[in-house]
XYZ file of N, CA and C in Angstrom:
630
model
N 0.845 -1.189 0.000
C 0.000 0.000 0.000
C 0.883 1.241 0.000
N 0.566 2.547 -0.851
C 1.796 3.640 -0.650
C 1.827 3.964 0.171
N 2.534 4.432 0.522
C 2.736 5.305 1.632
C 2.185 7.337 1.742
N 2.240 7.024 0.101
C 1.494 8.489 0.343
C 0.588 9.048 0.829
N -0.565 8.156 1.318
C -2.011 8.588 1.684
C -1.550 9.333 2.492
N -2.606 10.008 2.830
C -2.753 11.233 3.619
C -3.269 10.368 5.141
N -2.736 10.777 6.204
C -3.697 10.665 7.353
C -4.131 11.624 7.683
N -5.722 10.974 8.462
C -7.094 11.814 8.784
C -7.459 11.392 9.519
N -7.720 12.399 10.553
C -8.716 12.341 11.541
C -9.682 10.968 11.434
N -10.276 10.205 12.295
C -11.290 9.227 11.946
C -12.287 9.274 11.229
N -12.930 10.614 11.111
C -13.918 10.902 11.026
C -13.621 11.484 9.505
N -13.062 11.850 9.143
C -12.302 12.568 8.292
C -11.845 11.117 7.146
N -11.662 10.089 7.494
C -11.477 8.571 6.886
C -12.154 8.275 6.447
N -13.138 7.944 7.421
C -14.641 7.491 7.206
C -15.379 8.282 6.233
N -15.340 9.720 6.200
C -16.325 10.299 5.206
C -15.368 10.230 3.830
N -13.915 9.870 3.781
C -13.296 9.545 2.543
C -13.959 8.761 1.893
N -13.856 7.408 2.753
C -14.390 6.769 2.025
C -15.760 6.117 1.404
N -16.875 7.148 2.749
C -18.255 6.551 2.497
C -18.031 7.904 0.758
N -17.473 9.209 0.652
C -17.526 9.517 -0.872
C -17.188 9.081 -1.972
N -15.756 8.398 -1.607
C -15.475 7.682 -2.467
C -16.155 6.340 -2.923
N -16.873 5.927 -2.087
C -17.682 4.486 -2.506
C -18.974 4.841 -2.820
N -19.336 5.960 -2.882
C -20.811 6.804 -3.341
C -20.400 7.286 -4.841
N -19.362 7.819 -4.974
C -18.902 8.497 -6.614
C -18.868 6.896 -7.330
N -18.090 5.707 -6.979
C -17.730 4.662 -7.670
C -19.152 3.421 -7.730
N -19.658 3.625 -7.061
C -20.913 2.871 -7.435
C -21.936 3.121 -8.122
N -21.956 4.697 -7.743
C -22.739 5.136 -9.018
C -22.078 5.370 -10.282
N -20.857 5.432 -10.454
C -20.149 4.851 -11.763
C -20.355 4.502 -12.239
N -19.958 2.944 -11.365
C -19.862 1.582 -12.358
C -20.462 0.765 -11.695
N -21.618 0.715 -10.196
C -22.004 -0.241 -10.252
C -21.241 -0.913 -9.193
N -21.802 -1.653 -7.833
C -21.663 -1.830 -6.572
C -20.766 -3.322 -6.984
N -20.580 -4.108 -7.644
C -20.433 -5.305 -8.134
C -18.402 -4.867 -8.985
N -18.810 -3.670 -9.810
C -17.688 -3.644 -10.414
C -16.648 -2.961 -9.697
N -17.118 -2.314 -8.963
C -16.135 -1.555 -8.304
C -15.093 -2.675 -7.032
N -13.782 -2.598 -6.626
C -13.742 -3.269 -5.828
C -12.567 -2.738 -4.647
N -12.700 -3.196 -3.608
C -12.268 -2.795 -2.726
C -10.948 -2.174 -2.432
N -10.137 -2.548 -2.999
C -8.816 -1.900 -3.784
C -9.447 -0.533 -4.198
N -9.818 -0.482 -5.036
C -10.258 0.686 -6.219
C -10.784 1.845 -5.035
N -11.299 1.197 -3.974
C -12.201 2.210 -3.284
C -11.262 3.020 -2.436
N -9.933 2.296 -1.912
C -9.278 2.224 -0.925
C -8.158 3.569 -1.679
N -7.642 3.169 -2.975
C -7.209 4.122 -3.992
C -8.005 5.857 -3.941
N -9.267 4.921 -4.432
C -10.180 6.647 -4.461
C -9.674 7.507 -3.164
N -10.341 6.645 -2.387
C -9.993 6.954 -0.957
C -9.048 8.158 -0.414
N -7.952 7.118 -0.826
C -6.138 7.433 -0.118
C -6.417 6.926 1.168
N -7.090 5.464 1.509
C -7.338 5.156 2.553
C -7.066 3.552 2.625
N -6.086 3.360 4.115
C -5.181 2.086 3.900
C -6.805 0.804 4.102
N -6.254 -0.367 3.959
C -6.896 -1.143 4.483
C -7.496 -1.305 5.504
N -6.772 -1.467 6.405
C -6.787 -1.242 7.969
C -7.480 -0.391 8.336
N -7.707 1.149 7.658
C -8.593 2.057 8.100
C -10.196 1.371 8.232
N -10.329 1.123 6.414
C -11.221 0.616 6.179
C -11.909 -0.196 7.285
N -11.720 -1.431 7.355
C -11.747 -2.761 8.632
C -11.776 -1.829 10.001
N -11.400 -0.866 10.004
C -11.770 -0.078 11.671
C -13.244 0.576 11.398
N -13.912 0.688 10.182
C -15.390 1.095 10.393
C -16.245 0.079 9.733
N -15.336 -0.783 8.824
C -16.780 -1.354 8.299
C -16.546 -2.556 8.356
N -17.392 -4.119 8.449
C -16.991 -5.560 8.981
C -16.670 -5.848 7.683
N -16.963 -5.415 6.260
C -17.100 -6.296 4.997
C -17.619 -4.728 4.259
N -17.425 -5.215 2.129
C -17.946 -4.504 1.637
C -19.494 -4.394 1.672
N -19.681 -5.172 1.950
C -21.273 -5.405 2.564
C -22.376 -4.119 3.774
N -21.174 -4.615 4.457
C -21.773 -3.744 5.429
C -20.943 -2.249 5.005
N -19.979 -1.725 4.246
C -20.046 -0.558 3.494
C -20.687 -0.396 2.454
N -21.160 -0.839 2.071
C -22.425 -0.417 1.055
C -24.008 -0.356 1.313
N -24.383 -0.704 2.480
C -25.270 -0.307 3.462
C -25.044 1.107 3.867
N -23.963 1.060 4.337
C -23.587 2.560 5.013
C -23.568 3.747 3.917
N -23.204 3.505 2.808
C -23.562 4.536 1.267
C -24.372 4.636 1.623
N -25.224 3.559 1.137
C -26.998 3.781 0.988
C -27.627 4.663 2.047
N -27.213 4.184 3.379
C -27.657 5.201 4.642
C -27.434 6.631 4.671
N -25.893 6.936 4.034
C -25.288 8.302 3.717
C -25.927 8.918 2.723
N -26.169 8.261 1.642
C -26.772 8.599 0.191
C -28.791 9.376 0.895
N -29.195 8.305 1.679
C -30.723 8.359 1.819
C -30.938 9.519 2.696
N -29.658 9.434 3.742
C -30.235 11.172 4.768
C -29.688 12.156 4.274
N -28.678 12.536 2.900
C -28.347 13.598 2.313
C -29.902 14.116 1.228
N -30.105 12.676 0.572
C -31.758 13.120 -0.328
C -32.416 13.345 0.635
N -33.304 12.646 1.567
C -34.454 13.097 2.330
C -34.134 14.375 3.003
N -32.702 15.187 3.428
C -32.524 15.980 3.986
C -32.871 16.842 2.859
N -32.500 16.744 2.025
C -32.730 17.930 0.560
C -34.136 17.725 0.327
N -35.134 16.827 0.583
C -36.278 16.760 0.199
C -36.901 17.236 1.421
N -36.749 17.165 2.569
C -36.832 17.708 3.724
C -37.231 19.164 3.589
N -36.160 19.935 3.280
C -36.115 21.217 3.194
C -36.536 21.654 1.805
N -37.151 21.224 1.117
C -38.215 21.951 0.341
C -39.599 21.564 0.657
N -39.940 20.377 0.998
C -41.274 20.294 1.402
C -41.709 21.431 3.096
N -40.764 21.154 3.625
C -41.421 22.175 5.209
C -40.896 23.576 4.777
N -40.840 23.891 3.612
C -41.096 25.318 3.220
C -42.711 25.551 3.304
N -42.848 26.322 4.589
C -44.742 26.605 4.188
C -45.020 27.742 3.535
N -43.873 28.442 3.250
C -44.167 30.003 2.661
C -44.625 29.501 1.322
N -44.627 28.477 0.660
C -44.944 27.735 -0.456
C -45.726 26.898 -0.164
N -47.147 27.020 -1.669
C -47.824 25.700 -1.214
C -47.420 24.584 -1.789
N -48.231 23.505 -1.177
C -47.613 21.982 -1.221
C -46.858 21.341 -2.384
N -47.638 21.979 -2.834
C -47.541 21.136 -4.569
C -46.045 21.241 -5.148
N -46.164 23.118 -5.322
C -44.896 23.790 -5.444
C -43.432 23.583 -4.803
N -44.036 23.056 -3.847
C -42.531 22.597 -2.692
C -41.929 21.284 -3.355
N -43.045 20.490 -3.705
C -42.287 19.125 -3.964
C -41.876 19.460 -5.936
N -42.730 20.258 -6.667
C -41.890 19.987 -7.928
C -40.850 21.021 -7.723
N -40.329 21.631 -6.987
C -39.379 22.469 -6.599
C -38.469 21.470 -6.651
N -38.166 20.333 -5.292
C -37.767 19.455 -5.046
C -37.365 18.662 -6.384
N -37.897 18.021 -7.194
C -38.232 17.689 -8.424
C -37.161 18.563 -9.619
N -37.173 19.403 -9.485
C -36.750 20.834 -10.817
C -35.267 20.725 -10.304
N -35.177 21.090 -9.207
C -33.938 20.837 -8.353
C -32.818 19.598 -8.788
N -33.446 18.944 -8.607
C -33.273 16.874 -8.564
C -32.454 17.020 -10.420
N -33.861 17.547 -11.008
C -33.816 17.120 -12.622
C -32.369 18.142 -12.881
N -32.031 19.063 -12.225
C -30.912 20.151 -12.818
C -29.368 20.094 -12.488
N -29.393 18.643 -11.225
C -28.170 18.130 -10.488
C -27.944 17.187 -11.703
N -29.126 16.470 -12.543
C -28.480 15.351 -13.217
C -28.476 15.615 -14.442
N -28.843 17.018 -14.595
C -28.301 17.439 -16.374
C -26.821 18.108 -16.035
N -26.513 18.427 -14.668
C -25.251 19.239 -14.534
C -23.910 17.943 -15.037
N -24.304 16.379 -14.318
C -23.891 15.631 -14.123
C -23.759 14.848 -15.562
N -24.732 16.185 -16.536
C -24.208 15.147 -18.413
C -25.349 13.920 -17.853
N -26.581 13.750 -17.446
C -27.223 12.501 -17.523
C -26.507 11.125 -17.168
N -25.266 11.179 -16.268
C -24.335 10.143 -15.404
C -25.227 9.744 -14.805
N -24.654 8.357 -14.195
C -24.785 8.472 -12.812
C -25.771 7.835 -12.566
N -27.275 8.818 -11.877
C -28.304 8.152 -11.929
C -28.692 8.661 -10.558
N -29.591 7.973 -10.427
C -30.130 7.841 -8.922
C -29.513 6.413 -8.078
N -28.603 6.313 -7.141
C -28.359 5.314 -5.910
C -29.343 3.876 -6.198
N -30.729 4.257 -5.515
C -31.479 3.408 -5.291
C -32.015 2.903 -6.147
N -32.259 3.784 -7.651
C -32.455 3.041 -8.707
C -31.680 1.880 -9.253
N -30.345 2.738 -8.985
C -29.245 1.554 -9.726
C -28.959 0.116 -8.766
N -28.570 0.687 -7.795
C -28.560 -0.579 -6.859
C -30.143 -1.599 -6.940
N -31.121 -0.854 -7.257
C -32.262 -2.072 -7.009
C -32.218 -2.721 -7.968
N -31.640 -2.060 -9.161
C -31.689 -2.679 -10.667
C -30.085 -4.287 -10.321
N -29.406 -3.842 -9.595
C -28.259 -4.877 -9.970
C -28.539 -5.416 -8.493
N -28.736 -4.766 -7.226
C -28.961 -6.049 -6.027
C -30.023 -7.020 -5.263
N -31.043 -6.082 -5.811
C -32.611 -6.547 -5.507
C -32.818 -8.230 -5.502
N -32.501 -8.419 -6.717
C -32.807 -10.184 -6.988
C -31.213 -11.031 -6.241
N -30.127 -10.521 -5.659
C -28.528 -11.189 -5.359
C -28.652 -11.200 -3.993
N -28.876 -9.665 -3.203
C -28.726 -9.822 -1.834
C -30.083 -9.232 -1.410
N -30.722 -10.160 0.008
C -31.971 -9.869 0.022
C -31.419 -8.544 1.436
N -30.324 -8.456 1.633
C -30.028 -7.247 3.029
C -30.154 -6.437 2.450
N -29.622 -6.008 0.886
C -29.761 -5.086 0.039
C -31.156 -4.683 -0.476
N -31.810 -5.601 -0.672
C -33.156 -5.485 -1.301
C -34.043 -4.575 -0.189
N -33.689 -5.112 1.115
C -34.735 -4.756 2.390
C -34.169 -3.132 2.331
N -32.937 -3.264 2.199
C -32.631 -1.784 3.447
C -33.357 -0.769 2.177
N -32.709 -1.044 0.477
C -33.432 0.091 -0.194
C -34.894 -0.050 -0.358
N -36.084 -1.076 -0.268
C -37.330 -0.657 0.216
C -37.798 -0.036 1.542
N -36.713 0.299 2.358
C -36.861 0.529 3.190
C -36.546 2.133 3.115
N -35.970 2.779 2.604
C -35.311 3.703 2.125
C -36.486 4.314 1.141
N -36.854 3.469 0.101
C -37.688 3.907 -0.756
C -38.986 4.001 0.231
N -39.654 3.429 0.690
C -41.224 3.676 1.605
C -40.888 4.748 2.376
N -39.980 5.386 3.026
C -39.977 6.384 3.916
C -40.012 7.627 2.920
N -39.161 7.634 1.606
C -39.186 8.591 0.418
C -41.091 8.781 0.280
N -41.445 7.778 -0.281
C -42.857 7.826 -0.484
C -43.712 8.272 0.460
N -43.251 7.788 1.725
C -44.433 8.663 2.815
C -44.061 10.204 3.104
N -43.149 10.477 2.673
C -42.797 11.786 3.094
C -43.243 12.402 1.872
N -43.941 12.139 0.528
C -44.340 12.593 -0.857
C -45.932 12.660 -0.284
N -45.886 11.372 -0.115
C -47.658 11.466 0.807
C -48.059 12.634 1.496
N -46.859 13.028 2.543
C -47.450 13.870 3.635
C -48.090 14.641 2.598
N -46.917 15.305 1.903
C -47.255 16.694 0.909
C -48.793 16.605 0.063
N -48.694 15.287 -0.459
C -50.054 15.085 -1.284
C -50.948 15.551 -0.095
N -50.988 15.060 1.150
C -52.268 15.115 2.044
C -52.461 16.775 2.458
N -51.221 17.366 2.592
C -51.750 18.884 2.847
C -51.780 19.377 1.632
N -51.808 19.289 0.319
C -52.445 19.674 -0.503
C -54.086 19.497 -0.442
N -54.314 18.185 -0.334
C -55.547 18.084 -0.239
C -56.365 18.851 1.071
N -55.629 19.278 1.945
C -55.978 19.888 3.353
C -56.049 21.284 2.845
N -55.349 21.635 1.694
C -55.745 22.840 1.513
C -56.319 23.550 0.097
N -56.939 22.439 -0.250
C -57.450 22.299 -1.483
C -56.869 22.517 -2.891
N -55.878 22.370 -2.824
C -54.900 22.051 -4.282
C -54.915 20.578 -4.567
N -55.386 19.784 -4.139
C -55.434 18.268 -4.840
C -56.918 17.856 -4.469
N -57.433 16.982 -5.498
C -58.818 16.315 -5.048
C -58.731 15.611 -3.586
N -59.424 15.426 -2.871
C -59.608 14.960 -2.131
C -60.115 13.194 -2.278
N -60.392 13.028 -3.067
C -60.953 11.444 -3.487
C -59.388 10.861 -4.182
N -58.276 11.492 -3.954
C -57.100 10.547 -4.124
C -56.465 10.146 -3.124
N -55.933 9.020 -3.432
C -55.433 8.247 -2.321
C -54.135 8.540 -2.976
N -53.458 9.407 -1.272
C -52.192 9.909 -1.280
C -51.012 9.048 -1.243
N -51.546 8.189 -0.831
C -50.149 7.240 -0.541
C -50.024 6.535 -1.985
N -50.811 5.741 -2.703
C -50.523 5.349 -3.935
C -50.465 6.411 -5.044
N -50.970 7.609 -5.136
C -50.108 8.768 -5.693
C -48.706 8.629 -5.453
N -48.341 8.969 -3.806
C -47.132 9.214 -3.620
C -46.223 8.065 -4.597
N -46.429 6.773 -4.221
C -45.846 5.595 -4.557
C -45.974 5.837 -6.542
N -47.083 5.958 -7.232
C -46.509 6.362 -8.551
C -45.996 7.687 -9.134
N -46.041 8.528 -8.127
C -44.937 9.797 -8.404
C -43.438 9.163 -8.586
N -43.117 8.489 -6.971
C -41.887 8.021 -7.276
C -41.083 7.049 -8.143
N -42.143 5.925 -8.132
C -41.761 5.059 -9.356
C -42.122 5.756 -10.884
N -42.465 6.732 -11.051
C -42.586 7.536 -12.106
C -40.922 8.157 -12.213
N -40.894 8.719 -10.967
C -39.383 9.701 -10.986
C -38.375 8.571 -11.448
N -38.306 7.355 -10.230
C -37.387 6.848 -10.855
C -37.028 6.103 -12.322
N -38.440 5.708 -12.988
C -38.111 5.515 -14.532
C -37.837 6.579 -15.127
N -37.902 7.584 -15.259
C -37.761 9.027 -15.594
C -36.094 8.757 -15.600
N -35.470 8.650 -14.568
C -34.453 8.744 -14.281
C -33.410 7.634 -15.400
N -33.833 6.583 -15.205
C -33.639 5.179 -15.979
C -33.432 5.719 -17.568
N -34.550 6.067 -17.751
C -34.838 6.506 -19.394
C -33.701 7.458 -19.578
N -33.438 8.503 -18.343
C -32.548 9.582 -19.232
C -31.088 9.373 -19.222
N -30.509 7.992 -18.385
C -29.286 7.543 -18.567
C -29.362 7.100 -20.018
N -30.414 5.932 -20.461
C -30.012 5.561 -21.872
C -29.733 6.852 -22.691
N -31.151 7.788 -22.726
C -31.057 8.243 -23.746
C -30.040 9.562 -23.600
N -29.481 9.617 -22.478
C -28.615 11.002 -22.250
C -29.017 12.238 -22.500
N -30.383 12.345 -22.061
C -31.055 13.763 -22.143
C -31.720 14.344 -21.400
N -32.360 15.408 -21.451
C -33.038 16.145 -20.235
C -34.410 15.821 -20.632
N -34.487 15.210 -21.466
C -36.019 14.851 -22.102
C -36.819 14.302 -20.928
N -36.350 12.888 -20.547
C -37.493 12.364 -20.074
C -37.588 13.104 -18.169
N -37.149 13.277 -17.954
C -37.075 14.396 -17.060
C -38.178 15.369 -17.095
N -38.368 16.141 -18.274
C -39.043 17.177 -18.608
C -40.474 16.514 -19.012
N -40.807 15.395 -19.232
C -41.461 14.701 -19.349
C -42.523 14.539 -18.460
N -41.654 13.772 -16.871
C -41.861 13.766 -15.828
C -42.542 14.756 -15.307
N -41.823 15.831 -15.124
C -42.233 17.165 -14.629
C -43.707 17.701 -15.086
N -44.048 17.691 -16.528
C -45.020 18.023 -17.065
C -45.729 17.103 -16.637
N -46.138 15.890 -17.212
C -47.373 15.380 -16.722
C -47.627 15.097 -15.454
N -46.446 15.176 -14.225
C -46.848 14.981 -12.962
C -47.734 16.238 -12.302
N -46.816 16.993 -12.901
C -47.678 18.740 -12.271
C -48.808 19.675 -13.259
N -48.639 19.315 -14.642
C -49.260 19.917 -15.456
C -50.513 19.209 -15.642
N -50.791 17.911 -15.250
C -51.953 17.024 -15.593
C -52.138 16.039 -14.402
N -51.252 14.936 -13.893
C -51.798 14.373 -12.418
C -52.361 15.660 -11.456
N -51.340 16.190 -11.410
C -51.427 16.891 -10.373
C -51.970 18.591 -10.142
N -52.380 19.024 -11.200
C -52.647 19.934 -11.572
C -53.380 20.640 -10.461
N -52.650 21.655 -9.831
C -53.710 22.344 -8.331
C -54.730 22.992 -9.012
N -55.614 23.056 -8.167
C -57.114 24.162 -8.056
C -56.941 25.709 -7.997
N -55.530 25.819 -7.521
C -55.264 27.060 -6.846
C -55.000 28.267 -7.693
N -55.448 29.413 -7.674
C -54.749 30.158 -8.854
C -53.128 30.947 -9.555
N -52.675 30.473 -7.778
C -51.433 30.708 -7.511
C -50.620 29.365 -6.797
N -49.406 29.368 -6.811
C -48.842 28.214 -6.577
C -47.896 28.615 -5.653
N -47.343 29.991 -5.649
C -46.678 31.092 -4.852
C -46.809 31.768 -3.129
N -48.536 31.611 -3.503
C -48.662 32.311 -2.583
C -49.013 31.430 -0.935
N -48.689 32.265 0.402
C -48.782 32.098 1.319
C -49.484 30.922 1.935
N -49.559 29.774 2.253
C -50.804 29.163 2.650
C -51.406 29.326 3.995
């Protein structure tokens, strides 16, 4: 191992390498990447590694955990914006999302998409933790659907939670589609018929105060 790495603080290790194993999986993919490679990205010895995590296993859990409270924190803070109504908060959220992954050249992807696509059917620890990850995404889309409907920007005869649930599996094929096709298309896609036609508020403003 060189000797060049840098030493860091523990904490300072640890977030080396939970970035570096967040940039390389969404690369290439939790399977291709390998522990060497990560340790490289890193500048982080072996040994470091093995002082936080038991296996690549249980570091790629810990992505996913890092990956899920950086999104919900960003989704967080546009939905409990109340100076905005409901609707507006989450395709905010949305517009936001779609403008990180045209910055990114259509890379990449979404985490949970890609991992469900290559670990879902291999490891069932993997399968659990990102439905687990994904249902908390969806109920927190719900809340928003329900105070829309609390404040009359959504019908009331929809059921928020299976909205919520095909918003997101909407987003994430959205997402899918615009790796193949490398465009902002299906994105823009998304956006329109979720807000311009599912979701279309009552309200005459989308701006104002609720």
């Amino acid at each position: 191992m060189s000797e060049t790495r840098t030493k860091r603080p523990p904490v300072a290790t640890r977030t080396a390498l939970i970035t570096a194993g967040t940039h390389l999986i969404l690369e290439k993919g939790y399977n291709n990447c390998g522990l060497e490679e990560i340790l490289k990205e890193a500048k982080v010895h072996k040994g470091s590694f093995y002082h936080f995590f038991k296996s690549k296993e249980d570091f790629g859990l810990h992505v996913v955990a890092e990956y899920a409270a950086m999104r919900m924190a960003s989704l967080d803070e546009q939905l409990n914006n109340t100076e905005v109504r409901p609707l507006a908060r989450l395709r905010r959220f949305f517009e936001l999302a779609a403008l990180r992954h045209q910055s990114l050249g259509y890379r990449k992807g979404c985490l949970f998409g890609n991992l469900g696509q290559e670990m879902a059917d291999h490891s069932e620890v993997f399968r659990t933790r990102l439905e687990e990850v994904l249902t908390e995404y969806r109920a927190k889309i719900a809340r928003c659907f329900r105070e829309a409907q609390q404040v009359g920007d959504l019908r009331a005869d929809f059921d928020a939670d299976r909205l919520a649930g095909f918003c997101l599996n909407s987003w994430e094929g959205a997402i899918l589609r615009m790796k193949v096709a490398k465009s902002y298309e299906p994105l823009d896609d998304f956006l329109f018929v979720m807000f311009e036609t599912v979701l279309k508020s009552s309200s005459p403003s989308d701006t104002r105060p609720v």
